[in-house]
Short mmCIF file of C-alpha atoms in Angstrom, two decimals:
data_model
loop_
_atom_site.label_atom_id
_atom_site.label_comp_id
_atom_site.label_asym_id
_atom_site.label_seq_id
_atom_site.Cartn_x
_atom_site.Cartn_y
_atom_site.Cartn_z
CA UNK A 1 95.68 143.63 132.18
CA UNK A 2 92.03 144.61 132.73
CA UNK A 3 89.64 145.47 129.90
CA UNK A 4 86.09 146.54 130.69
CA UNK A 5 83.95 147.18 127.60
CA UNK A 6 80.35 148.38 127.45
CA UNK A 7 79.39 147.04 130.88
CA UNK A 8 75.87 147.75 132.11
CA UNK A 9 74.20 146.75 135.35
CA UNK A 10 70.85 147.56 136.96
CA UNK A 11 69.63 147.16 140.51
CA UNK A 12 65.91 147.16 139.73
CA UNK A 13 65.21 150.53 138.06
CA UNK A 14 68.58 151.93 139.09
CA UNK A 15 71.16 151.91 136.27
CA UNK A 16 74.27 151.54 138.45
CA UNK A 17 76.80 150.92 135.67
CA UNK A 18 76.19 152.73 132.38
CA UNK A 19 78.24 151.63 129.36
CA UNK A 20 81.46 151.43 131.36
CA UNK A 21 84.70 151.30 129.34
CA UNK A 22 87.95 151.06 131.28
CA UNK A 23 91.38 149.72 130.37
CA UNK A 24 94.11 149.20 132.94
CA UNK A 25 97.60 148.36 131.70
CA UNK A 26 100.01 145.97 133.41
CA UNK A 27 101.67 147.70 136.35
CA UNK A 28 99.24 150.63 136.27
CA UNK A 29 97.59 152.01 139.40
CA UNK A 30 94.09 153.39 138.77
CA UNK A 31 92.21 155.10 141.59
CA UNK A 32 88.41 155.31 141.23
CA UNK A 33 86.86 158.32 142.94
CA UNK A 34 83.30 159.59 143.18
CA UNK A 35 80.41 160.31 145.53
CA UNK A 36 78.60 157.54 147.40
CA UNK A 37 76.26 155.62 145.12
CA UNK A 38 78.23 156.46 141.97
CA UNK A 39 78.86 152.79 141.11
CA UNK A 40 82.54 152.62 142.16
CA UNK A 41 82.25 149.56 144.39
CA UNK A 42 79.87 147.81 141.99
CA UNK A 43 82.43 148.23 139.20
CA UNK A 44 85.21 146.92 141.45
CA UNK A 45 83.14 143.87 142.40
CA UNK A 46 82.09 143.23 138.79
CA UNK A 47 85.73 142.90 137.75
CA UNK A 48 85.97 139.56 139.56
CA UNK A 49 82.29 138.65 139.16
CA UNK A 50 81.24 139.24 142.76
CA UNK A 51 78.58 141.31 141.00
CA UNK A 52 76.93 140.08 137.82
CA UNK A 53 76.27 142.47 134.95
CA UNK A 54 73.81 142.38 132.09
CA UNK A 55 75.76 143.47 129.02
CA UNK A 56 79.38 144.06 128.08
CA UNK A 57 82.59 142.14 128.63
CA UNK A 58 85.44 142.09 131.13
CA UNK A 59 88.82 140.54 130.33
CA UNK A 60 91.66 139.82 132.74
CA UNK A 61 95.05 139.53 131.02
CA UNK A 62 93.29 138.87 127.71
CA UNK A 63 90.96 136.16 129.06
CA UNK A 64 87.21 136.77 129.06
CA UNK A 65 85.64 136.59 132.51
CA UNK A 66 83.42 133.47 132.55
CA UNK A 67 79.99 133.48 134.21
CA UNK A 68 80.62 130.67 136.68
CA UNK A 69 82.30 127.35 137.30
CA UNK A 70 85.92 126.26 137.54
CA UNK A 71 87.17 128.69 134.92
CA UNK A 72 85.79 131.60 136.93
CA UNK A 73 87.38 130.24 140.11
CA UNK A 74 90.72 129.94 138.30
CA UNK A 75 90.54 133.49 136.97
CA UNK A 76 89.41 134.81 140.35
CA UNK A 77 92.57 133.37 141.88
CA UNK A 78 94.50 135.80 139.66
CA UNK A 79 92.54 138.79 140.98
CA UNK A 80 93.27 139.76 144.58
CA UNK A 81 90.50 141.59 146.44
CA UNK A 82 90.71 143.66 149.60
CA UNK A 83 87.38 144.76 151.09
CA UNK A 84 86.20 147.41 153.55
CA UNK A 85 85.68 144.71 156.16
CA UNK A 86 88.72 142.54 156.46
CA UNK A 87 86.92 139.21 155.88
CA UNK A 88 89.56 137.18 157.71
CA UNK A 89 88.61 133.76 159.08
CA UNK A 90 88.11 134.37 162.80
CA UNK A 91 88.88 130.76 163.84
CA UNK A 92 92.20 130.61 161.98
CA UNK A 93 95.51 132.21 162.96
CA UNK A 94 96.97 135.03 160.91
CA UNK A 95 99.45 132.61 159.32
CA UNK A 96 96.65 130.14 158.50
CA UNK A 97 94.57 132.91 156.94
CA UNK A 98 97.43 133.77 154.58
CA UNK A 99 98.37 130.18 153.67
CA UNK A 100 94.85 128.81 153.13
CA UNK A 101 94.45 129.98 149.52
CA UNK A 102 97.92 128.95 148.30
CA UNK A 103 97.52 125.46 149.85
CA UNK A 104 93.90 124.83 148.81
CA UNK A 105 93.76 126.64 145.46
CA UNK A 106 97.35 126.84 144.21
CA UNK A 107 98.18 123.39 145.69
CA UNK A 108 101.36 124.68 147.33
CA UNK A 109 103.13 122.55 149.93
CA UNK A 110 102.56 123.73 153.49
CA UNK A 111 106.23 124.54 154.17
CA UNK A 112 106.46 126.61 150.99
CA UNK A 113 103.18 128.41 151.73
CA UNK A 114 104.32 129.14 155.32
CA UNK A 115 107.64 130.57 154.09
CA UNK A 116 105.93 132.86 151.60
CA UNK A 117 103.28 133.89 154.14
CA UNK A 118 105.92 134.82 156.70
CA UNK A 119 107.78 136.87 154.07
CA UNK A 120 104.56 138.71 153.15
CA UNK A 121 103.59 139.31 156.78
CA UNK A 122 107.07 140.75 157.27
CA UNK A 123 106.55 142.97 154.24
CA UNK A 124 103.27 144.39 155.60
CA UNK A 125 104.69 144.77 159.10
CA UNK A 126 102.78 142.13 161.07
CA UNK A 127 105.13 139.12 161.06
CA UNK A 128 105.24 139.17 164.87
CA UNK A 129 101.45 138.58 164.94
CA UNK A 130 101.49 135.36 162.85
CA UNK A 131 100.32 133.06 165.66
CA UNK A 132 97.49 135.33 166.83
CA UNK A 133 93.85 135.33 165.75
CA UNK A 134 92.22 138.22 163.87
CA UNK A 135 90.28 139.44 166.92
CA UNK A 136 93.59 140.03 168.72
CA UNK A 137 94.74 142.54 166.08
CA UNK A 138 93.79 146.15 165.44
CA UNK A 139 91.76 147.03 162.37
CA UNK A 140 94.81 148.40 160.60
CA UNK A 141 96.76 145.22 161.31
CA UNK A 142 93.87 143.04 160.10
CA UNK A 143 93.65 144.98 156.85
CA UNK A 144 97.39 144.58 156.30
CA UNK A 145 96.95 140.82 156.85
CA UNK A 146 94.13 140.88 154.27
CA UNK A 147 96.53 142.49 151.77
CA UNK A 148 99.18 139.84 152.53
CA UNK A 149 96.55 137.13 152.08
CA UNK A 150 95.71 138.45 148.60
CA UNK A 151 99.38 138.76 147.65
CA UNK A 152 100.02 135.14 148.72
CA UNK A 153 98.02 134.03 145.67
CA UNK A 154 100.45 135.81 143.30
CA UNK A 155 97.62 137.81 141.71
CA UNK A 156 97.97 139.53 138.36
CA UNK A 157 95.85 142.43 139.57
CA UNK A 158 94.72 143.72 142.98
CA UNK A 159 91.31 145.28 143.60
CA UNK A 160 90.80 147.45 146.68
CA UNK A 161 87.21 148.39 147.60
CA UNK A 162 87.44 151.29 150.09
CA UNK A 163 90.08 149.45 152.14
CA UNK A 164 90.45 152.19 154.76
CA UNK A 165 86.83 153.27 155.25
CA UNK A 166 86.25 151.01 158.28
CA UNK A 167 89.45 152.08 160.04
CA UNK A 168 90.17 154.59 162.79
CA UNK A 169 92.01 157.64 161.43
CA UNK A 170 95.36 156.73 162.97
CA UNK A 171 95.25 153.29 161.35
CA UNK A 172 94.55 154.55 157.84
CA UNK A 173 98.11 155.60 157.05
CA UNK A 174 99.62 152.26 158.01
CA UNK A 175 97.41 150.58 155.40
CA UNK A 176 97.97 153.29 152.78
CA UNK A 177 101.74 152.98 153.31
CA UNK A 178 101.55 149.27 152.45
CA UNK A 179 99.41 150.05 149.39
CA UNK A 180 101.82 152.77 148.25
CA UNK A 181 104.77 150.38 148.56
CA UNK A 182 102.78 147.81 146.56
CA UNK A 183 102.02 150.39 143.86
CA UNK A 184 105.71 151.30 143.64
CA UNK A 185 106.65 147.63 143.26
CA UNK A 186 104.74 147.45 139.95
CA UNK A 187 101.53 145.68 141.00
CA UNK A 188 98.52 146.36 138.76
CA UNK A 189 95.96 147.96 141.09
CA UNK A 190 92.41 149.31 140.91
CA UNK A 191 91.61 151.21 144.09
CA UNK A 192 88.20 152.56 145.10
CA UNK A 193 88.90 155.07 147.85
CA UNK A 194 88.14 158.46 149.38
CA UNK A 195 91.80 158.99 150.24
CA UNK A 196 92.80 161.92 148.03
CA UNK A 197 96.39 161.93 149.28
CA UNK A 198 96.85 158.34 148.14
CA UNK A 199 95.30 159.18 144.77
CA UNK A 200 97.72 162.07 144.27
CA UNK A 201 100.73 160.11 145.49
CA UNK A 202 100.30 156.62 144.08
CA UNK A 203 97.90 156.72 141.12
CA UNK A 204 98.93 156.72 137.49
CA UNK A 205 95.35 157.63 136.58
CA UNK A 206 92.26 158.87 138.39
CA UNK A 207 88.85 157.76 137.17
CA UNK A 208 85.90 159.81 138.44
CA UNK A 209 82.46 158.21 138.52
CA UNK A 210 79.04 159.72 139.16
CA UNK A 211 75.58 158.16 138.74
CA UNK A 212 76.99 155.02 137.16
CA UNK A 213 79.09 156.77 134.52
CA UNK A 214 82.79 157.51 134.12
CA UNK A 215 82.97 161.27 133.73
CA UNK A 216 86.74 161.77 133.95
CA UNK A 217 89.83 159.67 133.26
CA UNK A 218 93.00 161.69 133.77
CA UNK A 219 96.35 161.86 135.52
CA UNK A 220 96.11 162.87 139.20
CA UNK A 221 97.66 166.24 138.39
CA UNK A 222 95.15 166.95 135.62
CA UNK A 223 92.20 165.79 137.69
CA UNK A 224 93.00 167.65 140.90
CA UNK A 225 94.09 170.89 139.27
CA UNK A 226 91.88 171.01 136.19
CA UNK A 227 88.82 168.74 136.45
CA UNK A 228 86.68 169.00 133.32
CA UNK A 229 83.15 168.11 134.46
CA UNK A 230 81.03 170.29 136.74
CA UNK A 231 80.22 167.19 138.82
CA UNK A 232 83.90 166.53 139.48
CA UNK A 233 84.58 170.19 140.30
CA UNK A 234 81.69 170.15 142.76
CA UNK A 235 82.95 166.90 144.33
CA UNK A 236 86.50 168.22 144.71
CA UNK A 237 85.23 171.54 146.06
CA UNK A 238 83.43 169.75 148.87
CA UNK A 239 86.25 167.33 149.67
CA UNK A 240 89.31 169.54 149.39
CA UNK A 241 87.96 172.43 151.43
CA UNK A 242 87.34 170.30 154.55
#
């Protein structure tokens, strides 16, 4: 579903992505872990061209990611993205936030888009908030709406860029529960996160990045019990003992 081959990116002198190769199969859930500044979010954003890159290729479902234009917009519609900040439109209701893409981009009829949006809001547990505006919801509720909004586009793959890092601790689980249910339903997912419990529970594979490189690519069990690189062992030692 996602093929990243030989991708390199620099920010000035900083080599943030170094010869990245990553393949994610249909229905696979890959969690990307690593210290801050390791290139995790840059990789996530490169997969739908929110970040440009200098060399290498990225394919979504066999189609090469174009640089710009209508083809890129069409391919982007197949790649759902959930950010740290919820990025909802403040002046639109929750229902309008979820139906905007399907109506404008997928050319769905309003009644059909509303029906699907209500079903998705029910699925993520915020159907009763449909008429409210984002500012009237908690952070956890807004992030669940953001997930519903992405799902409304019928994406082939979902990208999550630290979706719980801006949330209060008690709101994190309500978002992770939705993501776990999504993973179990067979959605192809790439998740950048610091949530080790989610990685253990929901991931098919864990990819560990440091200084712009992928150092490990293993099952959660292999990674958490028998990390190979010293950098990963050090990272896990610091995280798992707190």
